[in-house]
Amino acid sequence: MSTATLSPTEAVTVARPRRARRAHLPGGKPFAPLRVVAFLILAVLAVGWLLPFLWAVATGFKTETDAASGDPSWIGASGPTLDAFSAILSQGNVYIWAWNSLLTSVAITVITVAISAGAAYAFSRLDFRGRRWLFVTIIASIVVPPQVLIIPLFYEMLAFNMVDTYWGLILPQVVAPAMVFILKKFFDAVPIELEDAARVDGANRFRIFWSIALPLSRPILASVAIFVFIGAWNNFLWPFLVINDTTLMTLPVGLQTVISAYGVQYAQVMAQAVLAALPLIIIFLIFQKQIVKGVATSGFGGQ
Amino acid sequence: MTAIADTHAVVTGRSGGAALRTTGPARHEQLVSWAFLAPFLIAFVLFLVWPIVHGVYLSFTDQSLTGQGGGFVGFANYAEALGDPVMWQSLWNTVWFTVLSTVPLVVLALLMAALVDRGLPGQWLWRLSFFMPYLLASTVISQIWVWIFNPQIGAANSILEAVGLEPIAWLQNPDTNMLSIVIATVWWTVGFNFLLYLAAMQNIPSQQYEAASLDGAGGWRQFWSITLPQLGPATVLILILQILASLKLFDQAYQMLGGVASDTTRSIVQYIYEAGFVSYRFGFSAAISYVFFALIVIVGVAQAVVTRRKKEL
């Protein structure tokens, strides 16, 4: 599939077609009727997609009375207030959950990328017995839905005494066969001459991997890492199952448990939704290019 | 192997040439390979292969969470699952959700990408608008949409009333709760497919458009004759990924209904969860897992057959 088999150079160019594309748009007619229609449809869609979130943000700034009044205006009758946000932030657990989310997501990302890159390099560059069938086995395992494994995995965590631990949260999430596939494709496209030159200079495999293959793959590594991070940050089912200790919960699971406690406190619920979303929105704004690229190269990364 | 032989192997390596290669370098390369592979393979076996195998075993036992039971019961769990109306209902709900969600998730994504690809100004804003919801955790999107679908004070009914329609009890009504979940899901995840389509469109060589526009082909004509035909492989990929993703429905359906089991929204994954972690019947839950896995494999095989037939044509 073309999207999954980009060469390094192609992968780098995917994300910046803007200027090139605009230059060859049919004749410089900026107000062609078609463009106006396209722009209008796009604007309507974009508003439709932004509104639910903006609505949640606006509700977070209302008083509970205004939020529950059913008044559809953007600003409540009592005016905007930070009450809901400060109520959420004065709840100690939110900070613990955010920290747990950050810690475990970073750990999952680092371990996943490290072990996948190692395996991908071996499949791409090294010769060993059983290479073919092993690779086929790993690729075939992409179809296994993680949801199928929750019972035996939970059982395994019980046996390892890892229920209600960070390790129980992290380790089952680091196996990403699709990432091995994507990285292998990428390593395949790195010119072998670069490695041969290093080998003549006396570098061993680990050295070549570390000083040549990895640095050349930085763009794809970044994309893969961002996707693993988003997936880990937002994962609900596994953390929900393996963690019961309130102080070990991640943000999505922790927030879920307090919703019932809030009852009908809509402003607080929305404020908390906004706070939970904020880190990833900031990450998206910073790493937009890599994320777009990441989707393009890692079609397998779907949730 | 001695240290000297090791060094020799490193220096000669593969570039040493076939003539020079003895068993030394080859064996060394084997060792190096397994060193690269080991961390991944250990995790792969521990957290994927072993759970699959152990799950099969569990599905033939009456294992419970508390360690009670565990006796071999043969096909009893599978027989029970296949004769269980709740299992069939959740399987149907899952398939129905997949059907309802896949069409808009592919068509809307194509429309969005086609419009953004036209080189209109403000690319980053369109991308942010469509993709941002994908970044939100299921907890967050569930809360937002529960609020929008609130029958008394939610925005959905405000809109219905504004255009003169009767308000609906969205999530509370068994006729509309699955539809509500589909709407929330489309909003949440369409951005991923949108970016896949956008990337596929931007891979189409620009010379083709230049040639077409020299021949006098307008925007529509270019879209129908150049863009759309070349999106075939991307569409197959997106369709398959979407079907597989939709079949895994759980998070948003479970959370939007506040964790309450509803006959019309209970997905197969939710039933796996309920059987295992609410009723503590690990064996039975594992059996349903494999019924679900079978469904996924069938979809995978169907996809392989369809794509192969396409290639033959």
Short mmCIF file of C-alpha atoms in Angstrom, two decimals, chain A residues 1-4 6 10 14-18 20-22 24-27 34-39 41-43 45-53 55-56 59 62 67-72 115-131 134 137-138 141-158 160 162 171-172 174-177 180 192 196 199-200 202-206 209 227 230 233-237 240-241 251-253 255-256 259 266 268-270 272-274 276-277 280-281 284-285 288-289 291-292 295-296 298-303, chain B residues 10-15 21 26 29-37 39-41 43-52 54-55 58 63-65 67 108 111-112 115-140 142-148 150 152-155 158 186-193 195-196 198-206 209-210 213 217-220 222 233-234 236-237 241-242 244-246 248-252 254-255 258-259 269 272-273 275-277 281-283 285-286 289-290 292-293 296-297 300 303:
data_model
loop_
_atom_site.label_atom_id
_atom_site.label_comp_id
_atom_site.label_asym_id
_atom_site.label_seq_id
_atom_site.Cartn_x
_atom_site.Cartn_y
_atom_site.Cartn_z
CA MET A 1 0.00 0.00 0.00
CA SER A 2 1.48 3.23 -1.13
CA THR A 3 0.90 5.15 2.08
CA ALA A 4 2.79 2.60 4.12
CA LEU A 6 7.17 5.74 1.55
CA GLU A 10 9.05 10.89 0.03
CA VAL A 14 4.45 14.53 2.16
CA ALA A 15 3.77 17.19 4.71
CA ARG A 16 4.74 20.22 2.67
CA PRO A 17 2.85 20.14 -0.57
CA ARG A 18 1.07 23.44 0.06
CA ALA A 20 3.76 23.29 -4.76
CA ARG A 21 0.09 22.51 -5.09
CA ARG A 22 -1.06 26.11 -5.05
CA HIS A 24 -0.19 24.63 -10.28
CA LEU A 25 -3.83 25.25 -9.47
CA PRO A 26 -5.71 25.85 -12.69
CA GLY A 27 -5.02 29.42 -13.82
CA LEU A 34 -15.81 26.64 -7.62
CA ARG A 35 -13.25 27.89 -5.14
CA VAL A 36 -15.83 30.04 -3.39
CA VAL A 37 -18.22 27.10 -3.11
CA ALA A 38 -15.42 24.85 -1.87
CA PHE A 39 -14.42 27.47 0.66
CA ILE A 41 -18.50 24.06 2.34
CA LEU A 42 -15.16 23.82 4.07
CA ALA A 43 -16.03 26.68 6.41
CA LEU A 45 -17.69 21.75 8.03
CA ALA A 46 -14.90 23.34 10.04
CA VAL A 47 -17.38 25.28 12.16
CA GLY A 48 -19.38 22.08 12.69
CA TRP A 49 -16.24 20.31 13.82
CA LEU A 50 -15.01 23.09 16.08
CA LEU A 51 -18.36 23.97 17.67
CA PRO A 52 -18.79 20.99 20.03
CA PHE A 53 -15.38 21.63 21.52
CA TRP A 55 -19.19 24.82 23.27
CA ALA A 56 -17.55 22.69 25.93
CA THR A 59 -19.55 25.92 29.31
CA LYS A 62 -19.99 29.35 33.13
CA ALA A 67 -24.63 25.80 32.68
CA ALA A 68 -27.68 23.92 33.91
CA SER A 69 -30.18 26.56 32.82
CA GLY A 70 -30.39 25.36 29.23
CA ASP A 71 -29.77 28.89 28.00
CA PRO A 72 -27.94 28.31 24.70
CA ILE A 115 12.37 -2.19 20.92
CA SER A 116 10.50 -1.77 17.62
CA ALA A 117 13.43 0.05 16.03
CA GLY A 118 15.86 -2.67 17.13
CA ALA A 119 13.70 -5.43 15.72
CA ALA A 120 12.98 -3.47 12.54
CA TYR A 121 16.71 -2.93 11.97
CA ALA A 122 17.42 -6.64 12.34
CA PHE A 123 14.68 -7.51 9.84
CA SER A 124 15.89 -4.87 7.42
CA ARG A 125 19.67 -5.25 7.55
CA LEU A 126 20.71 -8.44 9.27
CA ASP A 127 20.73 -12.02 8.16
CA PHE A 128 19.63 -14.69 10.59
CA ARG A 129 17.92 -18.03 10.62
CA GLY A 130 14.11 -17.88 10.64
CA ARG A 131 14.06 -14.26 9.55
CA LEU A 134 9.41 -14.57 12.14
CA THR A 137 4.38 -13.96 12.21
CA ILE A 138 4.88 -10.47 13.58
CA SER A 141 -0.21 -10.37 14.59
CA ILE A 142 -1.23 -6.86 13.51
CA VAL A 143 -4.77 -8.19 13.07
CA VAL A 144 -5.07 -9.30 16.70
CA PRO A 145 -7.34 -6.77 18.41
CA PRO A 146 -5.94 -5.91 21.87
CA GLN A 147 -9.49 -6.14 23.22
CA VAL A 148 -9.40 -9.90 22.62
CA LEU A 149 -6.49 -10.27 25.00
CA ILE A 150 -7.81 -8.42 28.05
CA ILE A 151 -8.76 -11.58 29.97
CA PRO A 152 -5.51 -13.55 29.54
CA LEU A 153 -3.44 -10.36 29.92
CA PHE A 154 -5.19 -9.48 33.13
CA TYR A 155 -4.63 -13.03 34.33
CA GLU A 156 -0.95 -12.69 33.47
CA MET A 157 -0.74 -9.40 35.38
CA LEU A 158 -2.27 -11.13 38.41
CA PHE A 160 3.18 -11.28 37.87
CA MET A 162 1.48 -6.30 38.35
CA LEU A 171 4.37 -3.35 29.68
CA PRO A 172 1.32 -4.81 27.88
CA VAL A 174 4.67 -1.69 24.36
CA VAL A 175 4.13 -4.41 21.75
CA ALA A 176 3.38 -2.68 18.44
CA PRO A 177 3.95 -5.00 15.47
CA VAL A 180 8.12 -2.75 13.41
CA ILE A 192 23.26 0.61 2.22
CA ASP A 196 29.22 -0.07 4.19
CA ARG A 199 31.85 -0.71 8.33
CA VAL A 200 35.06 -0.16 6.41
CA GLY A 202 35.55 -0.36 11.67
CA ALA A 203 32.15 0.41 13.14
CA ASN A 204 30.16 -2.56 14.45
CA ARG A 205 26.44 -3.17 13.97
CA PHE A 206 25.34 -1.46 17.17
CA PHE A 209 22.51 1.36 14.10
CA PHE A 227 1.37 8.35 17.50
CA ILE A 230 -1.31 9.90 21.61
CA TRP A 233 -2.29 9.05 26.55
CA ASN A 234 -5.86 8.38 25.44
CA ASN A 235 -6.03 4.64 26.07
CA PHE A 236 -8.99 3.83 28.25
CA LEU A 237 -9.81 0.13 28.41
CA PHE A 240 -9.40 1.06 33.37
CA LEU A 241 -9.00 -2.69 33.93
CA LEU A 251 -6.25 10.99 33.42
CA PRO A 252 -8.98 9.35 31.26
CA VAL A 253 -9.71 6.68 33.86
CA LEU A 255 -11.85 11.55 35.18
CA GLN A 256 -14.30 8.80 34.31
CA ILE A 259 -18.05 12.04 36.69
CA TYR A 266 -21.88 20.45 33.93
CA GLN A 268 -17.01 21.31 36.11
CA VAL A 269 -17.36 18.30 33.84
CA MET A 270 -16.67 20.47 30.78
CA GLN A 272 -12.24 19.02 33.26
CA ALA A 273 -12.74 17.79 29.67
CA VAL A 274 -10.99 20.91 28.41
CA ALA A 276 -7.61 16.88 29.84
CA ALA A 277 -7.61 17.79 26.16
CA LEU A 280 -2.55 17.01 23.32
CA ILE A 281 -3.87 20.08 21.53
CA PHE A 284 -0.59 18.94 17.96
CA LEU A 285 0.04 22.64 17.42
CA GLN A 288 1.56 19.38 13.35
CA LYS A 289 3.95 18.47 10.54
CA ILE A 291 1.63 14.21 13.02
CA VAL A 292 0.34 14.71 9.49
CA VAL A 295 -0.68 9.50 9.63
CA ALA A 296 0.56 9.36 6.07
CA SER A 298 1.55 4.88 9.56
CA GLY A 299 -1.84 4.09 8.17
CA PHE A 300 -1.84 1.24 10.63
CA GLY A 301 -1.90 3.53 13.63
CA GLY A 302 -5.69 3.77 13.80
CA GLN A 303 -7.27 3.70 17.27
CA VAL B 10 33.02 -7.29 13.09
CA VAL B 11 35.71 -6.02 10.77
CA THR B 12 34.99 -8.36 7.90
CA GLY B 13 31.23 -8.52 8.38
CA ARG B 14 29.11 -8.83 5.30
CA SER B 15 31.28 -6.51 3.27
CA ARG B 21 32.98 -15.53 4.60
CA ALA B 26 27.65 -15.71 9.80
CA GLU B 29 25.66 -11.98 12.57
CA GLN B 30 23.17 -14.45 14.02
CA LEU B 31 24.15 -13.42 17.53
CA VAL B 32 23.99 -9.73 16.70
CA SER B 33 20.59 -10.22 15.07
CA TRP B 34 19.12 -11.89 18.10
CA ALA B 35 20.55 -9.15 20.30
CA PHE B 36 18.64 -6.59 18.22
CA LEU B 37 15.50 -8.70 18.24
CA PRO B 39 13.81 -6.99 23.60
CA PHE B 40 10.96 -6.86 21.11
CA LEU B 41 10.58 -10.62 20.93
CA ALA B 43 7.66 -8.45 24.92
CA PHE B 44 5.96 -9.95 21.84
CA VAL B 45 5.88 -13.43 23.36
CA LEU B 46 4.95 -12.30 26.86
CA PHE B 47 2.21 -9.85 26.00
CA LEU B 48 0.85 -11.06 22.69
CA VAL B 49 1.67 -14.67 21.82
CA TRP B 50 1.28 -16.09 25.31
CA PRO B 51 -2.02 -14.26 26.03
CA ILE B 52 -3.42 -15.57 22.72
CA HIS B 54 -3.49 -18.87 27.21
CA GLY B 55 -6.78 -17.25 26.19
CA LEU B 58 -9.01 -20.28 29.38
CA GLN B 63 -11.94 -20.07 35.34
CA SER B 64 -13.14 -17.19 37.50
CA LEU B 65 -11.28 -14.08 38.63
CA GLY B 67 -9.00 -18.38 41.08
CA LEU B 108 -16.86 12.77 4.87
CA LEU B 111 -14.95 15.31 1.01
CA MET B 112 -12.87 17.14 3.62
CA LEU B 115 -11.74 20.44 -0.34
CA VAL B 116 -8.60 21.09 1.68
CA ASP B 117 -6.44 19.73 -1.14
CA ARG B 118 -7.74 22.44 -3.48
CA GLY B 119 -5.07 24.74 -2.09
CA LEU B 120 -7.49 27.03 -0.30
CA PRO B 121 -5.92 29.37 2.23
CA GLY B 122 -5.82 28.42 5.90
CA GLN B 123 -4.69 24.81 5.55
CA TRP B 124 -3.49 24.56 9.14
CA LEU B 125 -6.87 25.77 10.40
CA TRP B 126 -8.81 23.15 8.42
CA ARG B 127 -6.43 20.46 9.51
CA LEU B 128 -6.71 21.53 13.13
CA SER B 129 -10.53 21.69 13.00
CA PHE B 130 -10.98 18.24 11.50
CA PHE B 131 -8.18 16.41 13.25
CA MET B 132 -8.32 17.99 16.72
CA PRO B 133 -11.18 15.80 18.03
CA TYR B 134 -9.07 12.71 17.24
CA LEU B 135 -6.62 13.90 19.88
CA LEU B 136 -9.24 13.86 22.62
CA ALA B 137 -9.54 10.93 25.00
CA SER B 138 -12.75 8.92 24.83
CA THR B 139 -13.57 10.21 28.31
CA VAL B 140 -13.48 13.76 27.04
CA SER B 142 -18.06 11.20 25.86
CA GLN B 143 -18.56 14.04 28.32
CA ILE B 144 -18.88 16.63 25.59
CA TRP B 145 -21.49 14.61 23.68
CA VAL B 146 -23.46 13.55 26.75
CA TRP B 147 -23.77 17.26 27.41
CA ILE B 148 -24.78 18.04 23.80
CA ASN B 150 -28.78 16.16 27.14
CA GLN B 152 -33.31 19.23 28.55
CA ILE B 153 -30.36 21.57 28.19
CA GLY B 154 -28.26 20.08 25.38
CA ALA B 155 -27.34 21.83 22.16
CA SER B 158 -31.78 23.40 20.95
CA VAL B 186 -17.81 10.39 13.36
CA TRP B 187 -16.98 13.75 14.89
CA TRP B 188 -14.25 12.18 17.01
CA THR B 189 -12.36 10.07 14.47
CA VAL B 190 -13.01 11.35 10.94
CA GLY B 191 -9.85 13.46 11.17
CA PHE B 192 -7.60 10.41 10.98
CA ASN B 193 -9.14 9.24 7.70
CA LEU B 195 -5.34 13.00 6.97
CA LEU B 196 -4.85 9.62 5.25
CA LEU B 198 -5.00 14.16 2.24
CA ALA B 199 -1.63 12.39 2.21
CA ALA B 200 -2.77 10.09 -0.61
CA MET B 201 -3.95 13.07 -2.69
CA GLN B 202 -0.73 14.92 -2.14
CA ASN B 203 1.22 11.93 -3.44
CA ILE B 204 -0.40 12.28 -6.85
CA PRO B 205 2.25 13.79 -9.14
CA SER B 206 1.50 17.44 -9.81
CA TYR B 209 -2.76 18.19 -12.93
CA GLU B 210 -0.59 20.54 -14.97
CA SER B 213 -5.19 22.00 -16.91
CA ALA B 217 -9.75 20.41 -17.61
CA GLY B 218 -11.37 22.33 -14.76
CA GLY B 219 -11.35 21.55 -11.06
CA TRP B 220 -14.23 19.06 -11.09
CA GLN B 222 -9.50 16.98 -12.62
CA PRO B 233 -5.59 1.91 -2.90
CA ALA B 234 -5.98 4.59 -0.22
CA VAL B 236 -9.26 0.25 0.34
CA LEU B 237 -6.78 0.90 3.14
CA LEU B 241 -8.79 0.23 8.87
CA GLN B 242 -12.15 1.84 9.54
CA LEU B 244 -11.53 -2.98 11.95
CA ALA B 245 -11.55 0.12 14.18
CA SER B 246 -15.35 0.31 14.28
CA LYS B 248 -13.64 -2.58 18.33
CA LEU B 249 -16.34 -0.23 19.62
CA PHE B 250 -16.29 0.07 23.41
CA ASP B 251 -14.94 3.24 25.06
CA GLN B 252 -17.40 5.85 23.84
CA TYR B 254 -19.69 2.47 27.43
CA GLN B 255 -18.94 5.95 28.72
CA GLY B 258 -22.50 6.17 31.96
CA GLY B 259 -21.23 2.60 32.16
CA VAL B 269 -16.09 -5.79 23.54
CA ILE B 272 -16.31 -9.40 26.92
CA TYR B 273 -15.64 -6.84 29.65
CA ALA B 275 -18.53 -11.28 31.37
CA GLY B 276 -14.94 -11.08 32.66
CA PHE B 277 -14.85 -8.13 35.01
CA ARG B 281 -16.40 -15.46 34.36
CA PHE B 282 -12.96 -15.45 32.74
CA GLY B 283 -13.50 -18.65 30.78
CA SER B 285 -15.37 -14.08 28.57
CA ALA B 286 -12.37 -15.62 26.79
CA SER B 289 -13.26 -12.93 22.82
CA TYR B 290 -12.49 -15.64 20.29
CA PHE B 292 -15.11 -11.70 18.23
CA PHE B 293 -11.63 -12.56 16.97
CA ILE B 296 -12.18 -9.86 12.74
CA VAL B 297 -10.39 -12.67 10.90
CA GLY B 300 -9.50 -9.70 7.16
CA GLN B 303 -10.51 -7.97 2.50
#
